[in-house]
Amino acid sequence: MQSQSRSDTYDVCVIGSGAGGGMAAYTLTKAGARVALLEAGQMWDPVKDGAMLKWPYDSPRRGASTRERPFGEFDGCIGGWQIDGEPYTMAPGTKFDWWRARMLGGRTNHWGRISLRFGPYDFNRKSRDGLGDDWPITYDDVKPWYDETDKLIGIFGSAENLPNEPNGIFHPPPTPRCYELLATKAARKLGLTVIPSRLSIITKPHNGRAPCHYCGQCNRGCMTASNFSSTNVLIPPAQKTGRLTLITDAMAREVTVGKDGLANGVSYIDKKTGTDKRILARIVVVAASACETARLLLNSKSSQFPNGLANSSGTVGKYLTDTTGTDVSGYIPKMMDMPPHNEDGVGGMHIYMPWWLDNAKLDFPRGYHIETYGGRGVPSAGFMGGIQNYPGGGGYGASLKGDYRRYYGASIGFSGRGEQIPNDDCYCEIDPTVVDQYGIPVLRFHWKWTDHEYNQVKHMQETFRAIIAEMGGQVFSPMPTKEEGYGIANGGSIIHELGGARMGKDASTSVVNANCQAHDVKNLFIADGAPFVSQADKNPTWTILALSMRTSDFIAQQRKAGAL
Ligand SMILES: Cc1cc2nc3c(=O)[nH]c(=O)nc-3n(C[C@H](O)[C@H](O)[C@H](O)COP(=O)(O)OP(=O)(O)OC[C@H]3O[C@@H](n4cnc5c(N)ncnc54)[C@H](O)[C@@H]3O)c2cc1C
Ligand code: SF4
């Protein structure tokens, strides 16, 4: 295919501007590198394009979701479960949901900002229970970069000195809201651990950014840059160095290699003109999100790399995992008919329940944490999950309005987020027959949960039902049966896909080394969730950020030493 090349050669080409790519662009430009950042999505500016200050009644849809905005009309994400012209496929029997963002900053514009470090046990699970694999690095190897990430971005929380929930460098956390206080009391009575949540939102001025003013609309994109998005916090300072060339609407097709077997650039589609172009670079950092990264490597075939780039082990696309998840919600009669009171806060939970039990005494090997939702958020279309689910709720006119007022703020819900162990039946590969609108072969997913995950999710359901009962509440839905998988969410649907280019010491069983450098191609690096060896009972993005910074520091060091 005919490509137009830019004449200059960049020090580094970074693919993707989300958590991993944004951090790589930031760290590398600060370290003096000239970086070209390719982003498949469009420009997005939270100040101009975000809907933080919109009332639902400003729109005839009252904030209800659309096909393009499945998480609500005002959600700050361009993309979603389906993208026109960019399909993916599934093997027979597989249920997999893939959320993709196509915008500057990727999914960090609307993510939940639950920002947890993996703990010391999370890096060596195989040594502890014999399942999955150990990472080639330990918590102590990553700790300095977790610290730097905390300092750079800002995060609130509290030091609790729990064994596998490391402390960070925290801003003060916000006070729990009424429903969170009630949930805390009930959960503690049942023996659960409840601590202030840890979210990448600043509660005091930080690096020139204003603290949160508690509007509760974080998923719309923050106009005061008080929460973390790559768009708000990483890209602007990278641009200020004068060393960043940002190219949006640039869909990377292939990482190209020279005769020496080293990466020498990236070919991409300029979506605005539909033409093929090419960036030349001495180093390539892929951070397109775990599955897109696997896709790009598998599609980067050449005579030297017939099975895809960096894939001599045949493990690109393998060891793919997602967080396990299930939800239970209900209502609490003693929270009905509450007098109006202030429940302002951040756009996310103020309390957090980390894993609190010993798996050796349970019928599943890994833990989960609990997220809580409820309260008196700004009502929009579909809020409270359907008034007809409440006793006597529904109808028309004055009685319907009365029901809404009576029940408003009385609902509560719990979401479990647990660790899946990689298995041979969860992976992605290139579909041999389907291509996207640019002619790029698409991914085909394979997925099967095992009893480890089903039993864990059953435990979540039982626990959440017990907490709601302890609060004197009523659950909306019956306990899902074994045949219903105990209510386990589809693979991919918790949006924590990890793996697909895992790290390891052994080049025959892994794609990258402990510095996220490809075993096969020394100037190719991966800076998103693809190198993760395992999940944890934590959300992954703080670890993606810390590892991307660590990898970028390594690249800077190697450049200085003349090794790259
Ligand atoms: C609603 C929601 C809530 C979430 N909540 C949390 C949470 O509370 N805590 C947590 O830890 N995680 C959470 N996550 C997950 C979190 O968003 C991701 O882990 C994180 O964004 C991953 O970063 P990334 O850089 O790998 O990918 P992304 O942020 O997805 O960025 C990848 C970028 O690469 C671009 N790209 C893809 N392919 C190409 C290509 N071929 N060429 C050029 N560019 C390309 C994409 O357009 C995108 O901008 C949530 C996600 C969602 C959607
Ligand atoms: S709650 Fe705070 S961080 Fe979130 S959008 Fe509002 S001001 Fe920004």
PDB file of C-alpha atoms and ligand atoms in Angstrom, residues 52 113 200-202 210-228 232 345-348, ligand 2:
ATOM      1  CA  MET A  52     -20.230  18.848  33.587  1.00  0.00           C
ATOM      2  CA  ARG A 113     -11.224   6.891  38.989  1.00  0.00           C
ATOM      3  CA  SER A 200      -7.749  10.046  41.610  1.00  0.00           C
ATOM      4  CA  ILE A 201      -9.576  13.241  42.482  1.00  0.00           C
ATOM      5  CA  ILE A 202      -7.805  16.085  44.265  1.00  0.00           C
ATOM      6  CA  ALA A 210      -8.165  23.414  41.550  1.00  0.00           C
ATOM      7  CA  PRO A 211      -9.596  21.006  44.122  1.00  0.00           C
ATOM      8  CA  CYS A 212     -12.876  19.208  43.528  1.00  0.00           C
ATOM      9  CA  HIS A 213     -15.993  21.306  44.148  1.00  0.00           C
ATOM     10  CA  TYR A 214     -18.155  18.177  44.628  1.00  0.00           C
ATOM     11  CA  CYS A 215     -20.543  18.464  41.695  1.00  0.00           C
ATOM     12  CA  GLY A 216     -20.608  14.670  41.413  1.00  0.00           C
ATOM     13  CA  GLN A 217     -20.336  14.569  37.596  1.00  0.00           C
ATOM     14  CA  CYS A 218     -16.902  13.006  37.115  1.00  0.00           C
ATOM     15  CA  ASN A 219     -17.962  10.716  34.274  1.00  0.00           C
ATOM     16  CA  ARG A 220     -18.839  13.743  32.134  1.00  0.00           C
ATOM     17  CA  GLY A 221     -15.247  15.045  32.155  1.00  0.00           C
ATOM     18  CA  CYS A 222     -14.103  17.637  34.696  1.00  0.00           C
ATOM     19  CA  MET A 223     -13.935  21.249  33.500  1.00  0.00           C
ATOM     20  CA  THR A 224     -11.718  22.240  36.455  1.00  0.00           C
ATOM     21  CA  ALA A 225      -9.285  19.346  35.940  1.00  0.00           C
ATOM     22  CA  SER A 226      -9.889  18.245  39.519  1.00  0.00           C
ATOM     23  CA  ASN A 227     -10.050  14.587  38.587  1.00  0.00           C
ATOM     24  CA  PHE A 228      -7.630  12.584  36.506  1.00  0.00           C
ATOM     25  CA  ASN A 232      -6.560  17.005  31.588  1.00  0.00           C
ATOM     26  CA  GLY A 345     -19.565  14.654  46.772  1.00  0.00           C
ATOM     27  CA  VAL A 346     -17.267  13.344  44.111  1.00  0.00           C
ATOM     28  CA  GLY A 347     -18.609  11.442  41.139  1.00  0.00           C
ATOM     29  CA  GLY A 348     -17.946   8.090  42.761  1.00  0.00           C
TER      30      GLY A 348
HETATM   31  S1  SF4 B   2     -17.027  15.927  41.379  1.00  0.00           S
HETATM   32 FE1  SF4 B   2     -15.131  17.103  41.503  1.00  0.00          FE
HETATM   33  S2  SF4 B   2     -13.664  16.031  40.203  1.00  0.00           S
HETATM   34 FE2  SF4 B   2     -15.717  15.284  39.686  1.00  0.00          FE
HETATM   35  S3  SF4 B   2     -16.375  16.561  37.941  1.00  0.00           S
HETATM   36 FE3  SF4 B   2     -17.141  17.573  39.829  1.00  0.00          FE
HETATM   37  S4  SF4 B   2     -15.511  19.011  40.386  1.00  0.00           S
HETATM   38 FE4  SF4 B   2     -14.625  17.596  38.901  1.00  0.00          FE
END
